[in-house]
CSV table of C-alpha atoms in Angstrom, one decimal:
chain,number,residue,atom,x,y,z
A,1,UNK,CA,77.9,99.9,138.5
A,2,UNK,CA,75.8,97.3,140.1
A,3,UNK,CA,75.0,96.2,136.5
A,4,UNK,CA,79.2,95.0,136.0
A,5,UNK,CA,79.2,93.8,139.5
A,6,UNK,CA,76.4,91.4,139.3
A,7,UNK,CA,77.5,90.3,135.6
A,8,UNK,CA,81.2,89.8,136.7
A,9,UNK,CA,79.7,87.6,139.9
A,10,UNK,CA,77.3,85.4,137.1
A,11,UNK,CA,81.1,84.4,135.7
A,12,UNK,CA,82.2,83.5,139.5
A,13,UNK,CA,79.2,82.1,140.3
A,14,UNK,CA,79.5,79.9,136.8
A,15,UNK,CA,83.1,79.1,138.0
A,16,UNK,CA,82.6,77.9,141.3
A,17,UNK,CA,79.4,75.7,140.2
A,18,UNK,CA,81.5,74.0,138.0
A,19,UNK,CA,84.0,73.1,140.6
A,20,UNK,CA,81.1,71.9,142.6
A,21,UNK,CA,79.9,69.2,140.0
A,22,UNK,CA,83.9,68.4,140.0
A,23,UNK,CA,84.3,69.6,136.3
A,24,UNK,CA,86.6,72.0,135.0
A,25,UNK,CA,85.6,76.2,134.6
A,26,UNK,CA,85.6,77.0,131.3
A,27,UNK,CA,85.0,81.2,130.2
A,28,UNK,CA,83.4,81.2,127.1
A,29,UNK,CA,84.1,84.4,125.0
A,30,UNK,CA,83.4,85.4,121.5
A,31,UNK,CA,85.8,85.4,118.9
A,32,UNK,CA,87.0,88.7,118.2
A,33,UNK,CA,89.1,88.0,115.1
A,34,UNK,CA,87.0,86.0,112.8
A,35,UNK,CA,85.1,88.0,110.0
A,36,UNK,CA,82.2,85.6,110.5
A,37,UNK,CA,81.5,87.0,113.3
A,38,UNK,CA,80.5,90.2,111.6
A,39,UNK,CA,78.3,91.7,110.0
A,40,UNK,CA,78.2,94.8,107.9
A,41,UNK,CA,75.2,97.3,108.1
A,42,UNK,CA,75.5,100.9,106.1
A,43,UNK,CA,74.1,103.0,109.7
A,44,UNK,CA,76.8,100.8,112.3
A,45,UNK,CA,80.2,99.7,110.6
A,46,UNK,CA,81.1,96.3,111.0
A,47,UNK,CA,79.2,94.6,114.1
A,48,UNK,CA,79.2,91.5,116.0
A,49,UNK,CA,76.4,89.2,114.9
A,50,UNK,CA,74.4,87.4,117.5
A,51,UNK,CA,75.0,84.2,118.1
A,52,UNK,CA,78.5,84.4,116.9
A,53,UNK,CA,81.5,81.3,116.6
A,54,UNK,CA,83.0,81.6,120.7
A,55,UNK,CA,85.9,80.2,122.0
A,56,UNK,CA,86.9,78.6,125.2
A,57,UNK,CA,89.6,79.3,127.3
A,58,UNK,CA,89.5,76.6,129.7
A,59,UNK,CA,91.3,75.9,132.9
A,60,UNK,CA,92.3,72.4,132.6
A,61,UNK,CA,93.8,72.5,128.9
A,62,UNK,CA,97.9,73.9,128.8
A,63,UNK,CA,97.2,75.9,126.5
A,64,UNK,CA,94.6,78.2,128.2
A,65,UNK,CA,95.2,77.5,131.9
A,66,UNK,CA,97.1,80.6,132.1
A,67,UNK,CA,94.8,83.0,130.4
A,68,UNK,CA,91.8,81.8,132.4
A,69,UNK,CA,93.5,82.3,135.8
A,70,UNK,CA,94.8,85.8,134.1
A,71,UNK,CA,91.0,86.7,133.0
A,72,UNK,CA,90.0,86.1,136.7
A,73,UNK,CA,92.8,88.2,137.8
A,74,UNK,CA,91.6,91.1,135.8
A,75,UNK,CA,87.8,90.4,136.8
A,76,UNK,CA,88.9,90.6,140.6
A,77,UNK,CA,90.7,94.2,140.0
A,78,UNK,CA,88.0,95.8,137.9
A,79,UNK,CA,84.9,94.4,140.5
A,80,UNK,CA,86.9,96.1,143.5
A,81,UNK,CA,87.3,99.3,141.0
A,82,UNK,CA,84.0,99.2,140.4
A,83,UNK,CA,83.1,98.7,144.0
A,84,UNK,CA,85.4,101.5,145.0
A,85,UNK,CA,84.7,103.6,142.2
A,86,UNK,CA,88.0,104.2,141.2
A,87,UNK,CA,89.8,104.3,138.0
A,88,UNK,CA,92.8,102.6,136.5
A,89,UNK,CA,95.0,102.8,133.1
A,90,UNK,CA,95.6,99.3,131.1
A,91,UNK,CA,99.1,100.3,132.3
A,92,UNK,CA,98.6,100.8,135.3
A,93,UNK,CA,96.5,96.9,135.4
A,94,UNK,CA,100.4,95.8,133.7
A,95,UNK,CA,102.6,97.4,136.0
A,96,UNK,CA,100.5,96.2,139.1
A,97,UNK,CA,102.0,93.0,138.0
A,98,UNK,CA,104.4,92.7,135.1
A,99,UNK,CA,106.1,89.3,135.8
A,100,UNK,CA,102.8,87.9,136.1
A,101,UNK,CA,101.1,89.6,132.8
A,102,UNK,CA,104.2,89.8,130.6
A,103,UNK,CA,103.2,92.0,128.3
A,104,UNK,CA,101.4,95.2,127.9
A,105,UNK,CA,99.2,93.5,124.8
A,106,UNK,CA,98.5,90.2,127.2
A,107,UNK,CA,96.2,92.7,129.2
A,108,UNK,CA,94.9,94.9,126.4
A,109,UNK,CA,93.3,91.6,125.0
A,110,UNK,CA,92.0,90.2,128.0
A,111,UNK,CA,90.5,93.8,129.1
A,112,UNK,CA,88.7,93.8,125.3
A,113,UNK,CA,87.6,90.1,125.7
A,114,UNK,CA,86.2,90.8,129.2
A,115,UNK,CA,84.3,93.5,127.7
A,116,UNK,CA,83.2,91.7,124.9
A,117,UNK,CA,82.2,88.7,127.1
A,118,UNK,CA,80.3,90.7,129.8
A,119,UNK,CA,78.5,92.6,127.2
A,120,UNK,CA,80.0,96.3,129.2
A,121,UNK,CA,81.8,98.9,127.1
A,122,UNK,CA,85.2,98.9,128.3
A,123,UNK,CA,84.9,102.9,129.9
A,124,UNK,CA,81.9,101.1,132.3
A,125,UNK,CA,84.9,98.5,133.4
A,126,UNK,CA,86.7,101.7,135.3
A,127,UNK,CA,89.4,100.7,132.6
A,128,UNK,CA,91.1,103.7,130.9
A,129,UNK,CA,93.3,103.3,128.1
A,130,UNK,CA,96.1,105.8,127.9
A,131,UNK,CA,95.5,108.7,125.3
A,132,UNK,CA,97.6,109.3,122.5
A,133,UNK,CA,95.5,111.5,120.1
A,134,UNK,CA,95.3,115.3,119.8
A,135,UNK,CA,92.6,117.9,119.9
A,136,UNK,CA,92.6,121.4,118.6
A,137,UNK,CA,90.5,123.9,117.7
A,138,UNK,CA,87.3,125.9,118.1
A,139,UNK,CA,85.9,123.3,121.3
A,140,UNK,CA,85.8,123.8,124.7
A,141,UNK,CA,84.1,121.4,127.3
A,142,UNK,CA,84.1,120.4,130.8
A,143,UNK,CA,86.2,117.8,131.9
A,144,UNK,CA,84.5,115.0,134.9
A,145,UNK,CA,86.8,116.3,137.7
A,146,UNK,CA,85.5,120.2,136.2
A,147,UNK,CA,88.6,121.2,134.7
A,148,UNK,CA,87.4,123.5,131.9
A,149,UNK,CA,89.4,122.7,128.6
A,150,UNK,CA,89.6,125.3,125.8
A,151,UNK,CA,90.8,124.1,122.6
A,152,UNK,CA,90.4,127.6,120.9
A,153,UNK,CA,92.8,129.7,122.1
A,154,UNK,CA,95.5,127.0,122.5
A,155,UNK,CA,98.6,127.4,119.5
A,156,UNK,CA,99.6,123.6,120.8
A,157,UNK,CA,97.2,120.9,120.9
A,158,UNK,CA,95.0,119.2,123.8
A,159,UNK,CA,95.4,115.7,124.7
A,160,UNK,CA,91.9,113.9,123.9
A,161,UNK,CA,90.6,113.1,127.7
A,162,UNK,CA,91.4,109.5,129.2
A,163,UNK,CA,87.7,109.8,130.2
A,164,UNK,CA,85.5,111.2,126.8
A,165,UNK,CA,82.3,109.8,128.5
A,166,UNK,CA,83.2,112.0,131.4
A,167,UNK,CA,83.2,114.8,129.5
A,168,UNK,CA,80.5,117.7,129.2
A,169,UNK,CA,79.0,121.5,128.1
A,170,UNK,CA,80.6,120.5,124.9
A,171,UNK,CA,80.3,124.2,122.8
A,172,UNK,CA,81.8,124.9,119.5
A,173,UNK,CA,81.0,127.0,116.5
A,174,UNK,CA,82.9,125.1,114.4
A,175,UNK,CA,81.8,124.5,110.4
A,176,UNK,CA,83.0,120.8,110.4
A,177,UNK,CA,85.4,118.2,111.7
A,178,UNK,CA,89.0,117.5,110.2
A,179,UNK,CA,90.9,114.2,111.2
A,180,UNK,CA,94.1,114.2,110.7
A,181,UNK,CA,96.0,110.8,109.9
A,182,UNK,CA,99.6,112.1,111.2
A,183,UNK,CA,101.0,114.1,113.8
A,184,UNK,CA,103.3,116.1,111.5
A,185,UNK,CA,100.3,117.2,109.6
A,186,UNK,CA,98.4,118.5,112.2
A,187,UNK,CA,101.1,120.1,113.8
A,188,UNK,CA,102.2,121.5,110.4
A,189,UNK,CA,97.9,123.1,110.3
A,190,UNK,CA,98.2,124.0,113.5
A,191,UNK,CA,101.1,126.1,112.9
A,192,UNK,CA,99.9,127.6,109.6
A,193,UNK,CA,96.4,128.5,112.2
A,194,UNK,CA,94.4,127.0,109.5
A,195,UNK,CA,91.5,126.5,111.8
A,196,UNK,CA,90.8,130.1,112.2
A,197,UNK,CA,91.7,131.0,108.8
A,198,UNK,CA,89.0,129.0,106.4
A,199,UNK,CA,86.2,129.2,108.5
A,200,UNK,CA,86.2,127.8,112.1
A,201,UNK,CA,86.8,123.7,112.6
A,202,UNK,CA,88.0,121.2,114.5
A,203,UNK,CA,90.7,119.0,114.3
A,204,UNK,CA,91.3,115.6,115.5
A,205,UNK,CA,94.2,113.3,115.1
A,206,UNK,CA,95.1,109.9,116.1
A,207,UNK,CA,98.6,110.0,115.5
A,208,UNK,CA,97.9,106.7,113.3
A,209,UNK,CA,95.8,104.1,114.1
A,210,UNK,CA,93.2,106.0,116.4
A,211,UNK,CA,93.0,104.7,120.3
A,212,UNK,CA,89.9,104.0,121.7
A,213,UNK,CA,89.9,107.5,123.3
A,214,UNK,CA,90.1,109.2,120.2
A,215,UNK,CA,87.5,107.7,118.6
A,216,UNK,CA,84.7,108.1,120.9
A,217,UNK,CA,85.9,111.6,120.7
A,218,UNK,CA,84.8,111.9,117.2
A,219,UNK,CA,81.8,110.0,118.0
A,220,UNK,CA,81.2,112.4,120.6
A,221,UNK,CA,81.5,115.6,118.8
A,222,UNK,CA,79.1,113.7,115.9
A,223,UNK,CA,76.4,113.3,118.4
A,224,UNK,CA,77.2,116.4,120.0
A,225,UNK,CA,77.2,118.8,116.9
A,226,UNK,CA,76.3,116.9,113.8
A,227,UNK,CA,78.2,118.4,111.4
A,228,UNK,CA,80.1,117.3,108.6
A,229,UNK,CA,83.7,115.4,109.3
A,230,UNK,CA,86.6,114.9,106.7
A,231,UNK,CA,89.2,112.7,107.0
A,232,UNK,CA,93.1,113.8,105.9
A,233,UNK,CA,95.0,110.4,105.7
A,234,UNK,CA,98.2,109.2,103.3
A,235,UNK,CA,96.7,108.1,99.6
A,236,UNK,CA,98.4,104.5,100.9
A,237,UNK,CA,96.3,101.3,101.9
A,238,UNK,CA,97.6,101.9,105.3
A,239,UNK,CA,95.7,105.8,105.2
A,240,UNK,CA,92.4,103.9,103.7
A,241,UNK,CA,92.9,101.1,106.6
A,242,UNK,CA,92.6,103.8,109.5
A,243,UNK,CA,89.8,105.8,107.6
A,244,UNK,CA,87.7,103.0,107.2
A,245,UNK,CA,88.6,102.1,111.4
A,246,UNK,CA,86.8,105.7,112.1
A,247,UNK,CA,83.7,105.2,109.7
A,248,UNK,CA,82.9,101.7,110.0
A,249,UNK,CA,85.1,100.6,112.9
A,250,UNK,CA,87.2,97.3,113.2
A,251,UNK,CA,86.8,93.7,113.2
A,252,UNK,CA,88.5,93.3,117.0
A,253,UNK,CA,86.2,96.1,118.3
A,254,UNK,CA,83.1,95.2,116.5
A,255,UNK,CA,81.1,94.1,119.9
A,256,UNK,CA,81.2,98.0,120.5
A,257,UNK,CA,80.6,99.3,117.2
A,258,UNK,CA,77.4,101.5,118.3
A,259,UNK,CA,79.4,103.6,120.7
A,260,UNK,CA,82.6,104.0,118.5
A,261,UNK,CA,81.7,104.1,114.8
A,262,UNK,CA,80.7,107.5,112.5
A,263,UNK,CA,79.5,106.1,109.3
A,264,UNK,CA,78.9,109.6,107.9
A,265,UNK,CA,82.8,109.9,107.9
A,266,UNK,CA,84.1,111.6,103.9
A,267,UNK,CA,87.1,110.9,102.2
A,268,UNK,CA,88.6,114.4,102.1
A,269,UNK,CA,92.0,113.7,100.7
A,270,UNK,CA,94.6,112.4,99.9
A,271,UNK,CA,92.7,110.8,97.0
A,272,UNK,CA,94.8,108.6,94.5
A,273,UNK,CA,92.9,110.9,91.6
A,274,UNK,CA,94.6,113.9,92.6
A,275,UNK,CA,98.1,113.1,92.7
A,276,UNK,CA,96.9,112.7,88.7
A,277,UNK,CA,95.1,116.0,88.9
A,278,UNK,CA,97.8,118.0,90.5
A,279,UNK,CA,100.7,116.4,88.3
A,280,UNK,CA,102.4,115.6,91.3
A,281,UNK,CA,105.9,114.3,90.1
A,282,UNK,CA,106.2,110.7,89.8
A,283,UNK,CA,109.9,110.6,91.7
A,284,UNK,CA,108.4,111.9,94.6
A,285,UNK,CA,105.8,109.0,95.0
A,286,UNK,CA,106.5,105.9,96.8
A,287,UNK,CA,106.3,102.4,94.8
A,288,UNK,CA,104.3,99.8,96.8
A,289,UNK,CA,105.8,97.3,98.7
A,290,UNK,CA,104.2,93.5,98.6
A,291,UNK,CA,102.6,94.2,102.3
A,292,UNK,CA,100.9,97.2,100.5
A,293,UNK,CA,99.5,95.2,97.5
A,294,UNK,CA,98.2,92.0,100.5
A,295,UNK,CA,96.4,95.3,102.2
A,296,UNK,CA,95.1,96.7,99.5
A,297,UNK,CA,93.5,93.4,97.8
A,298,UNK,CA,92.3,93.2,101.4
A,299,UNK,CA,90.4,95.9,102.2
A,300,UNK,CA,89.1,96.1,98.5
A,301,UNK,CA,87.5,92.6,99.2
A,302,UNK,CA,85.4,94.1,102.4
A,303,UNK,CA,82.1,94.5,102.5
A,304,UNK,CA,81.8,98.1,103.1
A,305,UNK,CA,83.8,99.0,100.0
A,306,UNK,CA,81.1,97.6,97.7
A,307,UNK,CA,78.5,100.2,98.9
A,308,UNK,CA,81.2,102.8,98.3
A,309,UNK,CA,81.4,103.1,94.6
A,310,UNK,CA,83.7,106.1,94.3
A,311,UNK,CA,86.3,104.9,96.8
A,312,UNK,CA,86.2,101.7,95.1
A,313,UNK,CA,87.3,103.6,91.8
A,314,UNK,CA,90.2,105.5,93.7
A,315,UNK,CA,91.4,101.9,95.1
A,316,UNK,CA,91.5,100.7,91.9
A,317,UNK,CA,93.3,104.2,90.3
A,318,UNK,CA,95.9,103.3,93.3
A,319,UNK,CA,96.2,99.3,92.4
A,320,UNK,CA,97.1,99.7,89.0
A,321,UNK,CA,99.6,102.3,89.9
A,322,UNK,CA,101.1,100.4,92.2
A,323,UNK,CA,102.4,104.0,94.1
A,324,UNK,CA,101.6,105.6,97.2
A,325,UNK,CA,102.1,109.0,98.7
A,326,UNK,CA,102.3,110.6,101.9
A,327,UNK,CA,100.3,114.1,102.8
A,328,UNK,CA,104.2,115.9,103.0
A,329,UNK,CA,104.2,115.1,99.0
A,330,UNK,CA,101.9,118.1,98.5
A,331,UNK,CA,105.2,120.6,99.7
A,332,UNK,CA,106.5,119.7,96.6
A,333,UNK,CA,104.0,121.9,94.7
A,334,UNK,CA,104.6,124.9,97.2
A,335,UNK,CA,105.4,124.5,100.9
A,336,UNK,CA,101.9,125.7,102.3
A,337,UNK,CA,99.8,124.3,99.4
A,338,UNK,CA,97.9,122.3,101.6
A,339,UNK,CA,96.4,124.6,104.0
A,340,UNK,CA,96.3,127.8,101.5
A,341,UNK,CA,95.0,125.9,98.8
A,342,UNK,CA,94.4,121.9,98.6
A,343,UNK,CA,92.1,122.0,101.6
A,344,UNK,CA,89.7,125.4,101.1
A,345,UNK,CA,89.5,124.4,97.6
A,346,UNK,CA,88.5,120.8,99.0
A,347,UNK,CA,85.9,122.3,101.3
A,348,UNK,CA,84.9,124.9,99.2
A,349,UNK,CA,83.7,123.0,95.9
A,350,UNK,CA,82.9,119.4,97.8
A,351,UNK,CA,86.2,117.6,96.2
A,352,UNK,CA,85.4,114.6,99.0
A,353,UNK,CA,83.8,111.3,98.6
């Protein structure tokens, strides 16, 4: 803690000798958008370079007046968390003041460029984000206020923790890790108790895009256990977009990429190939729209796709089809073909990439 203390009171101290020599306080922070900014490398994801392009939000330019005096805000309420050792929510930092934030995303961007700027992982900020993935399965641990979680014996899922660094006496027996793109799914595996039935796992969704939370879970559970972790996701561009968030992380969160990335991540399903394989019906897949095609071009132009020959072929099986298909689209062969015989035959003859 006296780390972020005395890097939040360089920024003050930076602010106030500018005011002294009469010139104007400027933050500088790196930009978190632009792709030159990053760089890939096969053992991290995508990661900030050193050195990167920065921006400057400035207080005496219109345009940035009002994000400066916001950023010092939020730097005054995290240095008395810190201070106090107490915690807060990014909702809770909105609602403390919502005619003077605006909006929900106005914090969650200044909270990541804080980070970012400081060089302090957002958790080290006292900053929680508020949870929205799902954990089930053969886990228990120790939460930070010593709440003991079992994930085993539960037949509904656990909320990941709002505090995953907190956590610890992770034990599991579990075989391997199954992250699940959609809540439907997992609910739907959870209901057919397909984590006791093929040999013992755990599974993780995101509901979607994964939150913070959820993916330092999975990195968690990686360091923790080291064993093998699939990913379930749509055969769409958007499935491949969030599969490629939890192996090789994103472009906005690249400055933490060590704490939040799992290259060893595999490609479990749905894969473009099997809809072919299957003979899934062509009526029940979905035609792609022009915002799939834009995605799809886009991710096949990153860097982490050429070092991944095989999903490059299944991108290309899925642009010339020009179709997509959701998970569900396996009911049509039988309505529990997916956990009695798409995934253990997955899992039992290595059908991942």
């Amino acid at each position: 803690s006296s780390e972020v203390l005395e890097a939040i009171e360089n920024v003050i101290q930076g602010v106030l000798q500018s005011l002294a020599q009469k010139k104007a306080p400027v933050l500088t922070v790196a930009n978190r958008t632009d792709w030159r900014n990053i760089e890939f490398k096969d053992s991290v994801g995508l990661q900030m370079i050193p050195g990167c392009i920065t921006k400057q939000i400035r207080s005496d330019c219109p345009q940035s007046a009002r994000r400066f005096a916001l950023m010092l805000k939020i730097l005054s309420m995290i240095y008395k968390m810190v201070q106090s050792n107490t915690y807060a929510t990014k909702r809770d930092i909105y609602y403390s003041d919502t005619l003077l934030f605006g909006s929900q995303s106005v914090v969650d961007q200044i909270i990541n460029d804080i980070s970012c700027m400081l060089k302090i992982p957002r958790r080290s900020l006292h900053v929680l984000s508020t949870t929205k993935g799902f954990v089930a399965g053969n886990l228990s641990y120790t939460e930070e206020d010593g709440t003991k979680v079992n994930c085993t014996c539960s037949a509904t899922a656990v909320t990941v923790p709002s505090n995953v660094q907190g956590i610890k006496n992770l034990t599991s027996h579990a075989k391997f890790i199954l992250i699940v793109e959609k809540d439907a799914t997992f609910q739907r595996l959870l209901d057919d108790d397909f984590f006791n039935k093929v040999s013992p796992c755990i599974m993780i969704t995101g509901r979607g895009i994964p939150d913070l939370n959820t993916r330092l879970l999975v990195r968690k559970l990686w360091d923790s256990f080291q064993i093998p972790i699939f990913t379930l996701m749509d055969a769409d561009p958007h499935g491949v977009e969030i599969m490629c968030v939890y192996k090789y992380g994103s472009v906005s969160m690249s400055f933490e990429a060590h704490h939040l990335t799992v290259p060893s991540v595999k490609w479990l399903g749905l894969l473009p190939s099997d809809l072919e394989r299957l003979n899934i019906c062509k009526d029940a897949l979905i035609p792609f729209t022009k915002q799939d095609e834009n995605k799809l071009a886009s991710i096949q132009k990153r860097p982490y796709i050429a070092c991944q020959p095989l999903w490059k072929k299944e991108l290309e099986i899925m642009a010339a089809s020009k179709l997509k298909a959701e998970i569900q689209v396996l009911t049509s062969v039988s309505s529990d073909y997916l956990s009695r015989v798409y995934l253990p035959n997955k899992l039992q003859f290595g059908g991942w990439l």
